[in-house]
Coordinates of C-alpha atoms and ligand atoms in Angstrom, one line a residue:
M1 CA 137.2 137.2 183.7
A2 CA 137.4 134.1 181.5
S3 CA 134.0 133.1 180.1
Q4 CA 132.4 130.0 181.6
R5 CA 133.2 126.8 179.8
E6 CA 130.4 125.3 177.7
Q7 CA 128.7 122.2 179.2
F8 CA 126.4 119.4 178.2
G9 CA 123.0 120.2 179.7
S10 CA 122.2 116.7 181.0
R11 CA 123.6 113.3 181.5
I12 CA 121.4 111.8 178.8
G13 CA 122.5 114.6 176.5
F14 CA 126.1 113.7 177.2
I15 CA 125.5 109.9 176.7
L16 CA 123.7 110.5 173.4
A17 CA 126.3 112.8 172.0
T18 CA 129.1 110.4 173.0
A19 CA 127.3 107.4 171.7
G20 CA 126.7 109.4 168.5
S21 CA 130.5 109.7 168.3
A22 CA 131.1 106.1 168.9
V23 CA 128.4 104.7 166.6
G24 CA 129.8 105.1 163.1
I25 CA 130.5 103.4 159.8
G26 CA 132.6 100.9 161.7
N27 CA 129.6 99.7 163.7
L28 CA 127.1 99.4 160.9
V29 CA 129.1 97.5 158.3
G30 CA 132.6 96.8 159.4
F31 CA 131.7 95.1 162.7
P32 CA 129.0 92.7 161.4
V33 CA 131.1 91.4 158.5
N34 CA 134.3 91.2 160.6
A35 CA 132.4 89.1 163.1
T36 CA 130.9 86.8 160.6
K37 CA 134.2 86.1 158.9
N38 CA 136.1 85.7 162.1
G39 CA 134.2 83.2 164.1
G40 CA 130.7 84.6 164.6
G41 CA 129.7 84.3 168.3
A42 CA 133.3 83.6 169.3
F43 CA 134.3 87.0 167.8
L44 CA 131.4 88.7 169.5
L45 CA 132.5 87.4 172.9
L46 CA 136.1 88.4 172.3
Y47 CA 134.9 91.8 171.3
A48 CA 132.7 92.2 174.3
V49 CA 135.6 91.2 176.6
F50 CA 137.9 93.8 175.0
V51 CA 135.2 96.5 175.3
L52 CA 134.6 95.7 178.9
F53 CA 138.1 95.0 180.2
I54 CA 140.4 97.2 178.0
C55 CA 138.4 99.9 176.3
L56 CA 136.2 101.0 179.1
P57 CA 139.1 101.8 181.5
V58 CA 140.8 103.9 178.8
M59 CA 137.5 105.6 178.1
M60 CA 137.0 106.6 181.7
A61 CA 140.6 107.8 182.0
E62 CA 140.2 110.1 178.9
L63 CA 136.9 111.5 180.2
A64 CA 138.3 112.1 183.7
A65 CA 141.4 113.8 182.3
G66 CA 139.3 116.2 180.3
R67 CA 136.9 116.9 183.0
H68 CA 139.8 117.5 185.5
T69 CA 141.5 120.1 183.3
Q70 CA 138.4 121.5 181.7
K71 CA 140.5 121.9 178.6
N72 CA 141.1 120.4 175.1
P73 CA 143.5 117.4 174.8
L74 CA 146.6 119.5 174.0
T75 CA 146.2 121.7 177.1
T76 CA 145.1 118.6 179.1
Y77 CA 148.5 117.0 178.6
D78 CA 150.2 120.3 179.4
V79 CA 148.3 120.8 182.6
I80 CA 148.6 117.2 183.9
S81 CA 152.3 117.0 183.1
S82 CA 153.0 120.5 184.5
N83 CA 154.1 121.7 181.0
S84 CA 156.6 119.0 180.2
K85 CA 157.9 119.3 176.6
R86 CA 157.7 115.6 176.0
W87 CA 154.1 115.3 177.0
H88 CA 153.4 118.3 174.9
I89 CA 154.1 116.1 171.9
A90 CA 151.6 113.6 173.1
G91 CA 149.1 116.5 173.4
W92 CA 149.8 117.5 169.8
L93 CA 149.2 114.0 168.6
S94 CA 145.8 113.9 170.2
V95 CA 144.8 117.0 168.3
I96 CA 146.4 116.2 164.9
T97 CA 145.0 112.6 164.9
P98 CA 141.4 113.8 165.1
F99 CA 142.1 116.4 162.5
M100 CA 143.4 113.8 160.0
I101 CA 140.7 111.2 160.8
A102 CA 138.2 114.0 160.2
V103 CA 139.7 114.4 156.8
F104 CA 139.3 110.9 155.6
Y105 CA 136.0 110.4 157.4
S106 CA 134.6 113.4 155.6
V107 CA 135.6 111.9 152.3
I108 CA 133.7 108.7 153.1
T109 CA 130.7 110.7 154.4
L110 CA 130.5 112.7 151.2
W111 CA 130.5 109.5 149.2
I112 CA 127.6 108.2 151.3
L113 CA 125.7 111.4 150.7
G114 CA 126.4 111.0 146.9
Y115 CA 125.0 107.5 146.9
L116 CA 122.0 108.6 148.9
S117 CA 121.2 111.3 146.4
A118 CA 121.6 108.8 143.5
I119 CA 119.1 106.5 145.1
V120 CA 116.5 109.1 146.0
T121 CA 116.7 110.5 142.4
G122 CA 115.7 107.0 141.1
N123 CA 119.2 105.8 140.1
L124 CA 119.6 102.7 142.3
N125 CA 120.1 100.5 139.3
L126 CA 123.3 102.4 138.3
L127 CA 125.0 101.7 141.6
G128 CA 125.3 98.0 140.8
S129 CA 127.6 98.4 137.9
P130 CA 131.2 97.5 138.6
E131 CA 132.6 100.9 137.4
Y132 CA 130.0 103.1 139.2
F133 CA 132.1 103.6 142.3
S134 CA 135.3 104.6 140.6
T135 CA 133.5 106.9 138.2
F136 CA 131.5 108.5 141.0
I137 CA 134.5 109.2 143.2
N138 CA 136.3 110.8 140.3
S139 CA 133.4 113.0 139.2
K140 CA 133.2 116.7 139.9
S141 CA 130.0 116.2 141.8
V142 CA 132.0 115.0 144.9
F143 CA 132.9 118.6 145.6
S144 CA 129.3 119.6 145.9
Y145 CA 128.8 116.8 148.4
L146 CA 131.8 117.9 150.3
I147 CA 130.3 121.3 150.6
G148 CA 127.0 119.7 151.7
V149 CA 128.7 117.7 154.5
S150 CA 130.8 120.6 155.6
L151 CA 127.8 123.0 155.9
F152 CA 125.8 120.5 157.9
V153 CA 128.6 119.7 160.4
G154 CA 129.7 123.3 160.6
G155 CA 126.1 124.3 161.1
V156 CA 125.7 122.0 164.1
L157 CA 129.1 122.9 165.6
F158 CA 128.3 126.6 165.2
F159 CA 125.6 126.4 167.9
G160 CA 128.1 125.0 170.4
V161 CA 128.0 122.1 172.9
K162 CA 124.5 122.3 174.3
D163 CA 122.5 123.8 171.5
G164 CA 124.5 122.2 168.7
I165 CA 126.2 118.9 169.5
E166 CA 123.8 117.9 172.3
R167 CA 120.6 119.0 170.5
G168 CA 121.8 117.4 167.2
A169 CA 122.4 114.1 169.0
K170 CA 119.0 114.2 170.7
I171 CA 117.4 114.3 167.3
M172 CA 119.8 112.2 165.3
M173 CA 120.3 109.3 167.7
P174 CA 116.6 108.3 168.1
M175 CA 116.3 108.7 164.3
L176 CA 119.2 106.3 163.8
F177 CA 117.8 103.8 166.2
I178 CA 114.3 103.9 164.6
M179 CA 115.7 103.4 161.1
L180 CA 118.0 100.6 162.3
I181 CA 115.1 98.7 164.1
G182 CA 112.8 99.2 161.1
L183 CA 115.3 97.8 158.7
V184 CA 116.1 94.8 161.0
I185 CA 112.4 94.0 161.2
F186 CA 112.0 94.2 157.4
V187 CA 115.1 92.0 156.8
L188 CA 114.4 89.4 159.4
T189 CA 111.0 88.7 158.0
R190 CA 112.5 87.8 154.6
E191 CA 113.0 84.3 153.4
N192 CA 116.4 82.7 154.2
A193 CA 117.2 85.6 156.6
M194 CA 118.0 83.1 159.4
A195 CA 121.0 81.7 157.4
G196 CA 122.6 85.1 157.9
V197 CA 121.7 85.2 161.6
K198 CA 123.3 81.8 162.0
Y199 CA 126.6 82.9 160.3
F200 CA 126.6 85.9 162.5
L201 CA 125.9 84.2 165.8
I202 CA 127.1 80.6 165.8
P203 CA 130.6 80.5 167.4
D204 CA 133.4 79.0 165.4
L205 CA 136.4 78.8 167.8
S206 CA 138.7 77.5 165.1
K207 CA 138.8 80.9 163.4
I208 CA 140.2 82.7 166.5
D209 CA 143.9 83.2 166.0
A210 CA 146.3 86.0 166.9
K211 CA 145.4 88.1 163.9
V212 CA 141.6 87.9 164.7
I213 CA 142.4 88.8 168.3
N214 CA 144.3 91.8 167.1
S215 CA 141.6 92.9 164.8
A216 CA 138.9 92.5 167.4
M217 CA 141.0 94.7 169.7
A218 CA 141.6 97.4 167.0
Q219 CA 137.9 97.4 166.1
A220 CA 136.7 97.8 169.7
F221 CA 139.3 100.6 170.3
F222 CA 138.3 102.5 167.1
S223 CA 134.6 101.9 167.6
L224 CA 134.6 103.6 171.1
S225 CA 136.3 106.7 169.6
L226 CA 139.4 106.1 171.9
G227 CA 142.7 107.8 171.2
M228 CA 141.1 110.5 169.2
G229 CA 141.0 113.2 171.8
I230 CA 137.2 113.2 171.5
L231 CA 136.6 111.8 175.0
I232 CA 139.0 114.2 176.6
T233 CA 137.2 117.1 174.9
Y234 CA 133.7 115.8 175.7
G235 CA 134.9 115.1 179.3
S236 CA 135.8 118.8 179.6
Y237 CA 132.2 119.6 178.9
M238 CA 130.8 117.2 181.5
K239 CA 129.3 118.4 184.7
R240 CA 131.1 117.5 187.9
T241 CA 127.8 116.1 189.2
T242 CA 127.6 113.4 186.5
S243 CA 129.1 110.0 187.1
I244 CA 131.8 109.2 184.6
A245 CA 131.8 105.5 185.3
Y246 CA 128.1 105.2 184.7
S247 CA 128.0 107.3 181.6
A248 CA 131.0 105.5 180.1
K249 CA 129.3 102.2 180.7
M250 CA 126.1 103.4 179.0
V251 CA 128.0 104.7 176.0
A252 CA 129.9 101.4 175.6
L253 CA 126.6 99.5 175.9
A254 CA 124.9 101.6 173.3
D255 CA 127.8 101.3 170.9
T256 CA 128.1 97.6 171.3
G257 CA 124.4 97.1 171.2
I258 CA 124.1 99.0 167.9
A259 CA 127.0 97.1 166.4
F260 CA 125.3 93.8 167.4
T261 CA 121.9 94.9 166.0
A262 CA 123.6 96.0 162.7
G263 CA 124.7 92.4 162.4
L264 CA 121.1 91.3 162.5
L265 CA 120.5 93.6 159.6
V266 CA 123.5 93.3 157.3
L267 CA 124.1 89.5 157.3
P268 CA 120.4 88.4 157.0
A269 CA 120.1 90.9 154.1
I270 CA 123.1 89.4 152.3
F271 CA 121.9 85.8 152.8
S272 CA 118.3 86.5 152.0
F273 CA 118.9 88.4 148.7
N274 CA 122.1 86.7 147.7
P275 CA 121.9 83.1 149.1
D276 CA 125.1 81.9 147.4
T277 CA 127.3 84.3 149.2
N278 CA 130.4 82.8 150.7
P279 CA 131.1 84.7 153.9
A280 CA 134.9 84.0 153.6
E281 CA 134.9 86.0 150.4
L282 CA 133.3 89.1 151.8
S283 CA 135.6 92.1 151.7
D284 CA 137.5 93.2 154.8
S285 CA 137.0 96.8 153.8
S286 CA 133.9 98.7 155.0
I287 CA 134.4 100.9 151.9
A288 CA 134.1 98.1 149.4
L289 CA 131.1 96.6 151.3
I290 CA 129.1 99.8 151.4
F291 CA 129.9 101.1 148.0
T292 CA 130.2 98.1 145.8
F293 CA 128.8 95.0 147.5
L294 CA 125.6 96.2 149.4
P295 CA 124.2 98.1 146.3
K296 CA 124.0 94.8 144.6
I297 CA 122.0 93.4 147.5
F298 CA 119.5 96.3 147.3
I299 CA 119.2 95.8 143.5
A300 CA 118.4 92.1 144.1
M301 CA 115.5 93.2 146.4
Q302 CA 113.7 94.4 143.3
A303 CA 112.5 90.9 142.5
S304 CA 110.4 90.7 145.6
I305 CA 109.5 94.3 146.5
G306 CA 109.8 96.2 143.2
Y307 CA 112.2 99.0 142.1
F308 CA 110.5 101.6 144.3
G309 CA 110.5 99.3 147.4
A310 CA 114.1 98.4 146.9
S311 CA 115.0 102.1 146.4
A312 CA 113.2 103.0 149.6
I313 CA 115.0 100.4 151.6
A314 CA 118.3 101.4 150.1
A315 CA 117.6 105.1 150.9
V316 CA 116.8 104.4 154.5
F317 CA 120.0 102.3 154.8
F318 CA 122.2 105.0 153.3
L319 CA 120.5 107.6 155.5
L320 CA 121.2 105.5 158.5
V321 CA 124.9 105.2 157.6
L322 CA 124.9 108.9 156.8
V323 CA 123.5 109.9 160.2
A324 CA 125.9 107.6 162.0
A325 CA 128.8 109.1 160.0
L326 CA 127.7 112.7 160.6
T327 CA 127.4 112.3 164.4
S328 CA 130.9 110.9 164.5
L329 CA 132.3 113.6 162.3
I330 CA 130.7 116.3 164.5
S331 CA 132.5 114.9 167.5
I332 CA 135.9 114.6 165.9
I333 CA 135.9 118.1 164.3
E334 CA 135.0 119.5 167.7
V335 CA 138.4 118.4 169.0
P336 CA 140.6 120.8 167.0
V337 CA 137.9 123.5 167.1
C338 CA 138.0 123.3 170.9
A339 CA 141.8 123.4 170.9
V340 CA 141.8 126.6 168.9
I341 CA 139.1 128.2 171.0
D342 CA 141.0 127.4 174.2
N343 CA 144.5 128.3 173.1
K344 CA 144.0 131.2 170.7
N345 CA 141.2 132.8 172.7
V346 CA 139.0 133.2 169.7
S347 CA 135.3 132.9 169.3
R348 CA 133.7 129.6 168.3
P349 CA 132.7 130.8 164.8
K350 CA 136.2 132.0 164.1
A351 CA 137.8 128.8 165.3
L352 CA 135.3 126.8 163.3
I353 CA 136.1 128.7 160.1
C354 CA 139.8 128.2 160.5
V355 CA 139.6 124.5 161.3
G356 CA 136.9 123.9 158.8
M357 CA 138.8 125.5 155.9
A358 CA 141.9 123.5 156.8
I359 CA 140.0 120.2 157.0
I360 CA 138.3 120.9 153.7
L361 CA 141.6 121.7 152.0
V362 CA 143.3 118.5 153.1
A363 CA 140.0 116.6 152.4
I364 CA 140.3 117.9 148.8
F365 CA 143.8 116.3 148.6
C366 CA 142.2 113.0 149.7
T367 CA 139.3 113.4 147.3
I368 CA 141.6 113.8 144.3
S369 CA 143.9 110.9 145.3
F370 CA 141.8 108.3 143.4
G371 CA 142.8 109.3 140.0
M372 CA 142.1 113.0 139.6
S373 CA 145.6 114.0 140.6
E374 CA 148.5 111.8 139.6
F375 CA 150.6 113.2 142.4
F376 CA 148.2 112.4 145.3
T377 CA 147.1 109.1 143.7
N378 CA 150.6 107.6 143.5
L379 CA 152.1 109.4 146.4
L380 CA 154.3 106.8 148.0
S381 CA 155.2 103.1 148.0
Y382 CA 155.7 101.2 151.2
G383 CA 154.9 97.9 152.9
G384 CA 155.0 96.3 149.4
A385 CA 152.2 98.4 147.9
D386 CA 151.7 101.7 146.1
K387 CA 149.8 104.1 148.3
S388 CA 147.7 107.2 147.6
F389 CA 147.4 110.2 150.0
F390 CA 144.0 108.7 151.2
D391 CA 145.7 105.3 152.0
L392 CA 148.6 107.1 153.8
V393 CA 146.2 109.0 156.1
I394 CA 144.3 105.8 156.9
D395 CA 147.5 103.8 157.5
I396 CA 149.0 106.4 159.8
F397 CA 146.2 107.9 161.7
Y398 CA 143.5 105.3 161.7
D399 CA 145.5 102.2 161.9
T400 CA 148.7 103.1 163.7
I401 CA 148.4 106.2 165.9
L402 CA 145.3 105.4 167.8
P403 CA 146.8 102.7 170.0
L404 CA 149.8 105.0 170.6
N405 CA 147.5 107.7 171.8
G406 CA 145.7 105.2 174.1
L407 CA 149.1 104.3 175.5
A408 CA 150.0 107.9 176.0
I409 CA 146.9 108.5 178.2
C410 CA 147.7 105.4 180.3
A411 CA 151.3 106.7 180.7
L412 CA 150.0 110.1 181.7
V413 CA 147.9 108.5 184.4
I414 CA 150.7 106.3 185.6
F415 CA 153.6 108.8 185.6
R416 CA 152.1 112.2 186.0
W417 CA 148.6 112.2 187.3
K418 CA 148.9 109.1 189.4
K419 CA 146.1 106.8 190.4
S420 CA 145.1 109.2 193.2
G421 CA 144.4 112.1 190.8
L422 CA 142.4 109.8 188.5
N423 CA 140.4 108.4 191.4
T424 CA 139.6 111.8 192.8
E425 CA 138.1 112.9 189.5
L426 CA 136.2 109.7 189.0
E427 CA 134.7 110.0 192.5
C428 CA 133.2 113.4 191.7
G429 CA 129.5 113.0 191.0
D430 CA 129.6 109.3 191.9
D431 CA 129.1 108.4 195.5
N432 CA 129.5 104.7 194.9
F433 CA 132.9 104.8 193.1
K434 CA 135.3 105.0 196.0
G435 CA 136.4 101.5 196.9
S436 CA 134.2 99.9 194.2
L437 CA 135.3 97.0 192.0
T438 CA 135.4 99.3 189.0
E439 CA 137.9 101.6 190.8
R440 CA 140.1 98.7 191.8
Y441 CA 140.0 97.2 188.4
L442 CA 140.8 100.5 186.7
N443 CA 143.7 101.2 189.0
F444 CA 145.2 97.8 188.3
S445 CA 144.5 97.5 184.6
L446 CA 145.5 101.0 183.5
T447 CA 148.9 100.7 185.2
T448 CA 149.7 97.2 184.2
F449 CA 148.5 95.2 181.3
I450 CA 146.5 97.7 179.3
P451 CA 149.5 99.9 178.3
L452 CA 151.4 96.7 177.5
I453 CA 148.7 95.5 175.1
L454 CA 148.4 98.9 173.5
L455 CA 152.2 99.1 173.0
F456 CA 152.2 95.7 171.4
V457 CA 149.3 96.6 169.1
F458 CA 151.0 99.8 168.1
I459 CA 154.4 98.1 167.3
N460 CA 152.8 95.2 165.5
T461 CA 150.6 97.5 163.3
A462 CA 153.4 99.9 162.5
L463 CA 155.7 97.0 161.5
N464 CA 153.0 95.4 159.5
K465 CA 151.8 98.5 157.7
F466 CA 155.1 100.2 156.8
W467 CA 157.6 97.3 156.6
G468 CA 155.3 94.3 155.8
I469 CA 156.5 92.5 158.9
S470 CA 154.0 90.7 161.2
L471 CA 154.9 89.7 164.7
I472 CA 151.9 87.4 165.1
Ligands
LIG501 N1 133.3 105.0 166.2 C1 133.4 105.6 165.0 C2 133.1 104.5 163.9 O1 132.9 103.4 164.2 C3 134.8 106.0 164.9 C4 134.9 107.5 164.6 C5 134.6 108.4 165.6 C6 135.3 107.9 163.4 C7 134.6 109.7 165.3 C8 135.4 109.2 163.1 C9 135.0 110.1 164.1 O2 133.0 104.8 162.7

């Protein structure tokens, strides 16, 4: 007899683990700066609309599909499509995508760990020099941080869904929340902090154009961990007595709430400690912001709170980002691990070792693509720029494939599972779902405009990234 599938122990455990997946580097730095540069409150509103009307339905569809099949994303596509070859490709994409995102995300996570250890060993002042980042990422020490991150994530996943992922989230998510609130209180009580709050919140409608709309949509989609197979996998660990609609709404609320709160931390910190900042000149890249811009802000804090105080604040901030990155990494590595356990009938530790080794190997290729290896550094040239292996992975899997995977899940619902299959699953554990506004909205949106929007975002991004053509 097949052994019983692992399950989350409680609804709150599921919500915390899924929120842990959703809250990541994107929420803490990317979102606040993106919002500030692109219309402040107007961007926030746009983002909230996308979360509510486009991302939530896709989220519920992914969770329902996983819970229906009780399997990983690859098998989920097979089961719902009755083993169609074409759908099998979509299934593969939703396992390869998380694998490759795990690769580049581990690289960023190990850098965060490296910065955190530099700060706690008293070297905050070094982080401000312009060459520090490139010297650090090309130093041999990155490999030891890679081992550190791998051992931690592997250690949590080893204990499985309830005793590993869920227990980890129950400890790390409250920690994250407390650190975030503590930092917000510290920053908001500084001089000039309100200038940052104003930039973040005051709406500027003139900034909203087609590009900003596209980027708000992409940010919301990524932030909720959609199209990565994570929600299908976590859905397969959900009890049939838990309401999917309620849980999904709570996860979206937590994710958006934390992104919003991070804005009350990052922007006021920038304007309080570097009042001459021109928001338009802030970088679009979360990587540049975390590793080259924000260290300067922490160093500037010395003048008012001393070197030790500034180091303590910087350490808490990097620990906050590290915790957020680790909980996301745990969720994304679980996807291929779960696929191997289901399909190869092996134990969790064996699957973990196979998947872990493969991710570490490809992550090493990424790690050495910043100069250590000429081959991986100057791998290709497209879209008018030279690209490293790291750039290639981000362009393909983070930027381009996610909306395609979202489109695939909508298409699966429309053509194979049908609305009735989706509704039946969503009604399980939710007495109020049948006939509700949420049900009617989901049925309408998932079969009409959501797939069209995702198709457009996919085509536009692919043309833009690889051929330098922009439709909007
Ligand atoms: N929501 C995450 C973030 O904002 C996205 C993510 C999830 C990335 C899982 C990697 C793994 O960073």
